[in-house]
PDB file of C-alpha atoms in Angstrom:
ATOM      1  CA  UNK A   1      39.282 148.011 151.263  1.00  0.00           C
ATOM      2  CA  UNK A   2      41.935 150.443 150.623  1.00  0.00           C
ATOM      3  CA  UNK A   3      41.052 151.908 154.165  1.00  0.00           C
ATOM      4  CA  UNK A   4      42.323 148.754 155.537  1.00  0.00           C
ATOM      5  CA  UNK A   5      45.307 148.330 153.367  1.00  0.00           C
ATOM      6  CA  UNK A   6      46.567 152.208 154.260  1.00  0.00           C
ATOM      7  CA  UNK A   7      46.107 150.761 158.499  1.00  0.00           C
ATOM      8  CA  UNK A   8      47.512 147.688 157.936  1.00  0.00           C
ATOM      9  CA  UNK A   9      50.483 149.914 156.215  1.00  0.00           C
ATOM     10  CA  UNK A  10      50.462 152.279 159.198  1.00  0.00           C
ATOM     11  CA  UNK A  11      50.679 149.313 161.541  1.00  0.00           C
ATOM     12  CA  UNK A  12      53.671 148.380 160.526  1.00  0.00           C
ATOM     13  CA  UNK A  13      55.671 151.548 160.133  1.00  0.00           C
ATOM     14  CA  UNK A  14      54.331 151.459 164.483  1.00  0.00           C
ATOM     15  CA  UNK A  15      56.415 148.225 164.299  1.00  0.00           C
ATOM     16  CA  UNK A  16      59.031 149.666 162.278  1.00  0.00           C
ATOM     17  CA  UNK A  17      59.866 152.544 164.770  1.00  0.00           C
ATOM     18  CA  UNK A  18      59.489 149.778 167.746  1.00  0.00           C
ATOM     19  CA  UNK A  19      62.265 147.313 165.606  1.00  0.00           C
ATOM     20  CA  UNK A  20      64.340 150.386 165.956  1.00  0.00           C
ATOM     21  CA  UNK A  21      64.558 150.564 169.848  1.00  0.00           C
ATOM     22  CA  UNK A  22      66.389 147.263 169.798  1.00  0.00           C
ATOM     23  CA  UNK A  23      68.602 148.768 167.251  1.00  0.00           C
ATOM     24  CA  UNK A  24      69.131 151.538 169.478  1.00  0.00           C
ATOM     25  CA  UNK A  25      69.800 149.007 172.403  1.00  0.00           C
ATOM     26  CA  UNK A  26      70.997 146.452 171.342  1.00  0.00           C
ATOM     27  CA  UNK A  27      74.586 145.575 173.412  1.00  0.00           C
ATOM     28  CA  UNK A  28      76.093 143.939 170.449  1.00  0.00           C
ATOM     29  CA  UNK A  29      76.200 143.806 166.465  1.00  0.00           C
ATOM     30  CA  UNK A  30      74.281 140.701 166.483  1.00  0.00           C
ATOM     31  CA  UNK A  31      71.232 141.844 167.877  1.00  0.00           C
ATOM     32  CA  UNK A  32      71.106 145.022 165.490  1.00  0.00           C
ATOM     33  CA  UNK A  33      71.777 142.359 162.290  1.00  0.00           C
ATOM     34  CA  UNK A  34      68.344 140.916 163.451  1.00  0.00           C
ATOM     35  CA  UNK A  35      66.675 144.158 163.957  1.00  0.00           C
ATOM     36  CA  UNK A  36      67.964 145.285 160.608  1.00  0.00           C
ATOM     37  CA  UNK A  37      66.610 142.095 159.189  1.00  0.00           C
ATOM     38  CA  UNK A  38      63.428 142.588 160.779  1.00  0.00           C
ATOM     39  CA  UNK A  39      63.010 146.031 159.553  1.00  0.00           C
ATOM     40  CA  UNK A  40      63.689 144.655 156.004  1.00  0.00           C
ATOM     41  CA  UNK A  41      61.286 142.217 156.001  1.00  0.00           C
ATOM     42  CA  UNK A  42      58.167 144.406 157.431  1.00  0.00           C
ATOM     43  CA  UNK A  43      59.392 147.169 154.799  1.00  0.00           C
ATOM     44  CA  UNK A  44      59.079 144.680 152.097  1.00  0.00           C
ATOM     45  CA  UNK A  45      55.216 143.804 153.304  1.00  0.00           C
ATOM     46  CA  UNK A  46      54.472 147.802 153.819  1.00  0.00           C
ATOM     47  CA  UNK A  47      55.363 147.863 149.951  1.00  0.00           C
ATOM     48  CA  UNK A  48      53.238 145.172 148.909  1.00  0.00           C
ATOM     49  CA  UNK A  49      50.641 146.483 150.213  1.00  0.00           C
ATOM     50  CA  UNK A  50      50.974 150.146 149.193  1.00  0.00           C
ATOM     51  CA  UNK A  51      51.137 148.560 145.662  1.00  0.00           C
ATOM     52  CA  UNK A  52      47.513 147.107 146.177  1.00  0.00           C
ATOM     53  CA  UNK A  53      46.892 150.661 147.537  1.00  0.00           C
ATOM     54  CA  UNK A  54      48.303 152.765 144.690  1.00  0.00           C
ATOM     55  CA  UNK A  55      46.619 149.969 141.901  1.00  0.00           C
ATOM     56  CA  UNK A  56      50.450 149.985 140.054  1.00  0.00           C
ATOM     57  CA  UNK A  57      51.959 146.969 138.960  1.00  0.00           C
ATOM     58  CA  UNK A  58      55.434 147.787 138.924  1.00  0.00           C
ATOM     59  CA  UNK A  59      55.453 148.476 142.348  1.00  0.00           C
ATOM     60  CA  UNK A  60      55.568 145.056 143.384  1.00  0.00           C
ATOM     61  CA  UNK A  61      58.541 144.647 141.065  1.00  0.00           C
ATOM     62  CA  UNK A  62      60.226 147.106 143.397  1.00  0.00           C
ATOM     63  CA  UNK A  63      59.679 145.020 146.324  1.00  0.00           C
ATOM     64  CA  UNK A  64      60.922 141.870 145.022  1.00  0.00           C
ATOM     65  CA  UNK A  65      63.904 143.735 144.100  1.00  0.00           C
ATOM     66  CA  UNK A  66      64.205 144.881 147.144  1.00  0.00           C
ATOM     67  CA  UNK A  67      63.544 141.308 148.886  1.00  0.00           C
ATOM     68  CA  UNK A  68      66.662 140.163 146.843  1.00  0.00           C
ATOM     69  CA  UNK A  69      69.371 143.161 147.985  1.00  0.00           C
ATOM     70  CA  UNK A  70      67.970 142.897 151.771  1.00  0.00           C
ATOM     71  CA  UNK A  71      69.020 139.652 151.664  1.00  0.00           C
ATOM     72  CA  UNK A  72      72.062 140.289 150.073  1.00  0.00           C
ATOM     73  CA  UNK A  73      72.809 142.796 152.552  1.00  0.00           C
ATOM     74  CA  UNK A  74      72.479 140.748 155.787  1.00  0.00           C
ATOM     75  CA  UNK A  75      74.791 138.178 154.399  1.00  0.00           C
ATOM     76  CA  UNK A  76      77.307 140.131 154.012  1.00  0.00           C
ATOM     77  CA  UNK A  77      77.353 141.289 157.710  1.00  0.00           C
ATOM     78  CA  UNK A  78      77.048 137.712 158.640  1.00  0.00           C
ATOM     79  CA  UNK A  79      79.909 137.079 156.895  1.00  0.00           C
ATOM     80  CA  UNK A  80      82.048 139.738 158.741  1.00  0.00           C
ATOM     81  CA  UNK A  81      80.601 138.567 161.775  1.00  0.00           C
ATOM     82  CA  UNK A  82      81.370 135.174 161.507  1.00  0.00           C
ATOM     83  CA  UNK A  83      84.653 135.423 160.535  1.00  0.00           C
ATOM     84  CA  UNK A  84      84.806 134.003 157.005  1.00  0.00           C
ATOM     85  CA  UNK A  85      85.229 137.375 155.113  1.00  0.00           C
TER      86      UNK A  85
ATOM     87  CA  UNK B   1      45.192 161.937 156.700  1.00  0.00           C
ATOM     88  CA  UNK B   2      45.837 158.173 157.328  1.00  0.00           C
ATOM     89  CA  UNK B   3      48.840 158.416 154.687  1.00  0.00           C
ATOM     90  CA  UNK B   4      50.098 161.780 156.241  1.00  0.00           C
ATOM     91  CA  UNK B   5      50.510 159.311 159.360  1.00  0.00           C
ATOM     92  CA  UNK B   6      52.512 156.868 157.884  1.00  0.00           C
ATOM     93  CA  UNK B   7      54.493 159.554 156.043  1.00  0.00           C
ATOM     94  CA  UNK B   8      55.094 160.804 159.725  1.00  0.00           C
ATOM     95  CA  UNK B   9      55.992 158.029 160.685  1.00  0.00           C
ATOM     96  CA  UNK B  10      58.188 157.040 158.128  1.00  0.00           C
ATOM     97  CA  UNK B  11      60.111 160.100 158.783  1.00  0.00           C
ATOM     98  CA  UNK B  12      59.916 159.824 162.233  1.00  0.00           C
ATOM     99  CA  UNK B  13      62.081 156.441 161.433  1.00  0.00           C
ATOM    100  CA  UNK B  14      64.539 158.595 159.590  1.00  0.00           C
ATOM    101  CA  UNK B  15      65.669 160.975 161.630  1.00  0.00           C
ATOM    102  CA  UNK B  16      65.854 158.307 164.176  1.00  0.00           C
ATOM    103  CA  UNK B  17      68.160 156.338 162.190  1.00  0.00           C
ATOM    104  CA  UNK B  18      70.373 159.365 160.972  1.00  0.00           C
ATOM    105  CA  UNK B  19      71.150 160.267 164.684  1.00  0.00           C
ATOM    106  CA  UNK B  20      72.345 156.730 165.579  1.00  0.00           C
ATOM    107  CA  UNK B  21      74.692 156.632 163.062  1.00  0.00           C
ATOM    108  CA  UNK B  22      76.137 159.488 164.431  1.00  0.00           C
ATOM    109  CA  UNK B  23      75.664 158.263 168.182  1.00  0.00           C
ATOM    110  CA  UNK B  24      77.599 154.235 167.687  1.00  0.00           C
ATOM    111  CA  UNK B  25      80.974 154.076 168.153  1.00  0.00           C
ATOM    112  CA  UNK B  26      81.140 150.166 167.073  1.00  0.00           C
ATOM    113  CA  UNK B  27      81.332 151.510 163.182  1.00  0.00           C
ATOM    114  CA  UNK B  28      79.664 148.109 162.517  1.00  0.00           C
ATOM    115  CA  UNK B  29      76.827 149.498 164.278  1.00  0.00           C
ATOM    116  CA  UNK B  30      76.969 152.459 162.311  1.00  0.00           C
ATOM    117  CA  UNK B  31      77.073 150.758 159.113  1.00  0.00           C
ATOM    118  CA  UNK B  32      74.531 148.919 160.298  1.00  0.00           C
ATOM    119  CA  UNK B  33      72.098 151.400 160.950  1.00  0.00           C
ATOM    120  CA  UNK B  34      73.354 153.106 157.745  1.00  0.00           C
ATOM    121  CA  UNK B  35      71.483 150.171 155.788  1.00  0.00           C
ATOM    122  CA  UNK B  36      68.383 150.518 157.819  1.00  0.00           C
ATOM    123  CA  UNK B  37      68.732 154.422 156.927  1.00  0.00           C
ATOM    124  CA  UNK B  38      68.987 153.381 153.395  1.00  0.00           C
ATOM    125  CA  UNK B  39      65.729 151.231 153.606  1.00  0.00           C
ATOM    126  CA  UNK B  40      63.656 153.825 155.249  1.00  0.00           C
ATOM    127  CA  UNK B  41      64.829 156.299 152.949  1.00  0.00           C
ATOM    128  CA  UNK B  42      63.772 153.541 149.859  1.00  0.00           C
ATOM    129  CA  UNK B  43      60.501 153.271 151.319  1.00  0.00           C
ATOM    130  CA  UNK B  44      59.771 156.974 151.235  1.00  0.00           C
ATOM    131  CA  UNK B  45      60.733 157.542 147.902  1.00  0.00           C
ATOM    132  CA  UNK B  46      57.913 154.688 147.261  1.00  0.00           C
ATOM    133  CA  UNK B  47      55.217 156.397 149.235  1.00  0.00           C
ATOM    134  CA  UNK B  48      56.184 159.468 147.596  1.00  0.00           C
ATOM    135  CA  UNK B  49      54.993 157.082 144.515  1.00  0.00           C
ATOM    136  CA  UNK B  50      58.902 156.979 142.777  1.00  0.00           C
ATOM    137  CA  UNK B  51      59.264 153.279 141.956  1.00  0.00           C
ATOM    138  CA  UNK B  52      62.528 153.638 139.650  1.00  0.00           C
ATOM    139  CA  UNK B  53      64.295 156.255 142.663  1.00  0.00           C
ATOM    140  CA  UNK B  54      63.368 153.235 145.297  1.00  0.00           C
ATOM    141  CA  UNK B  55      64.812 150.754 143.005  1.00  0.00           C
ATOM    142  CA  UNK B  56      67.922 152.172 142.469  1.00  0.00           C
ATOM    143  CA  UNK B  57      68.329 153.578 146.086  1.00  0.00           C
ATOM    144  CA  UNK B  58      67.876 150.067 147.709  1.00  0.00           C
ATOM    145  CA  UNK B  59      70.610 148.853 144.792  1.00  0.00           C
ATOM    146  CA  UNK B  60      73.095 151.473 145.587  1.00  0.00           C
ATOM    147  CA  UNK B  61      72.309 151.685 149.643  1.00  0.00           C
ATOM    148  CA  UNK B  62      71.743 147.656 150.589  1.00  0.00           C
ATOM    149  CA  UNK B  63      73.705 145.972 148.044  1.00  0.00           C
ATOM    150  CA  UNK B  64      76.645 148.554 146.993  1.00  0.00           C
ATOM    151  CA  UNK B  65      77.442 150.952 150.143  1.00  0.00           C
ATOM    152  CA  UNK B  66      76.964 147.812 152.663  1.00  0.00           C
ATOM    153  CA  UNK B  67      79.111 145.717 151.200  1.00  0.00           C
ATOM    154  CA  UNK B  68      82.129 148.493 150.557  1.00  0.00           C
ATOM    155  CA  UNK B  69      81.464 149.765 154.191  1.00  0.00           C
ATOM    156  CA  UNK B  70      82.431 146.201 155.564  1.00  0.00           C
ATOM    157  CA  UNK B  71      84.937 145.660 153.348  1.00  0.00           C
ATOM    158  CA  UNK B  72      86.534 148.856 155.112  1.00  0.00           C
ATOM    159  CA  UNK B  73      86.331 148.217 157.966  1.00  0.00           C
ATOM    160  CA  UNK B  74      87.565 144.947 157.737  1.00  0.00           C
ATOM    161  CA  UNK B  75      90.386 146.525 156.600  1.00  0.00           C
ATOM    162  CA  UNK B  76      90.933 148.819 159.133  1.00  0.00           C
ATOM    163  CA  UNK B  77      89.596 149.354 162.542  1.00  0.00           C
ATOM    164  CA  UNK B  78      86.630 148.414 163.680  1.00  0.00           C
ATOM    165  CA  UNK B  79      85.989 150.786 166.750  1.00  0.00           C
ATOM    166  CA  UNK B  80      86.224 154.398 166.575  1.00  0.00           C
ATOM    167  CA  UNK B  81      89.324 156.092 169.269  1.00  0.00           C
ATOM    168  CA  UNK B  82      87.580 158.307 171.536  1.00  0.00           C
ATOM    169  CA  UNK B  83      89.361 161.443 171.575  1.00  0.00           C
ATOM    170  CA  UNK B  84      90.419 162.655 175.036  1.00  0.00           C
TER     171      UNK B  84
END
């Protein structure tokens, strides 16, 4: 079981580092807004799962902390982007 | 050894993410990639099994630095001058 959780965890730092080439390409700001919103979210799932891995509670507090800020993060840049800040 | 992977990988991410935001001259870019620096960097201090570091580095890096980065630039320039 934990075997499965520690692949599923390397599977998505794979699609972490493949997020990353469209923020490497990406022509304008909006695409790289979406890939760093995409990298959020699958960092958020890699940490619920490492918290089933490690057996901790409080590391699932981390992550919905973490859910919260990410959020709080894109808006802001969406706010810059569209003009309103 | 299937930890030591991730780890790599994680890392891997890093140093990836350091060098763009050295490499954009659109500093929204920059700041941009800055915040997914900040997020890889959270996510290692929770492999390295550091909940309270990870808490208070996404705090400081997605919420705080974002926010005052575009704030800056907003009220300044938003593309670097190449220097000829």
């Amino acid at each position: 079981m934990t075997d499965a959780m520690l692949i599923s965890v390397l599977v998505i730092a794979v699609l972490i580092v493949v997020t990353m080439i469209r923020l490497f390409l990406g022509p304008t700001a909006p695409d790289r807004v979406v890939a760093l919103d995409a990298i959020n979210t699958l960092t958020i799932a890699a940490m619920l799962l490492l918290g089933a891995v490690y057996r901790e509670i409080i590391f699932i507090d981390v992550a919905i902390v973490y859910a919260l800020l990410s959020f709080v993060g894109t808006l802001y840049i969406a706010k810059y982007l569209g003009g309103e800040m | 050894m299937i930890e030591l992977i991730a780890h790599m990988l994680v890392l891997a991410g890093l140093v990836i993410t350091a060098v763009l935001v050295f490499y954009f001259r659109d500093l929204l870019s920059a700041a941009i990639a800055f915040g997914a620096f900040s997020f890889l960097l959270a996510l290692e201090f929770y492999i390295l099994q550091a909940p309270d570091v990870a808490i208070a580095e996404a705090g400081i890096g997605a919420g705080l630095t974002t926010a005052i980065y575009i704030v800056a630039i907003r009220g300044t320039k938003r593309m670097e001058e190449v220097e000829e």
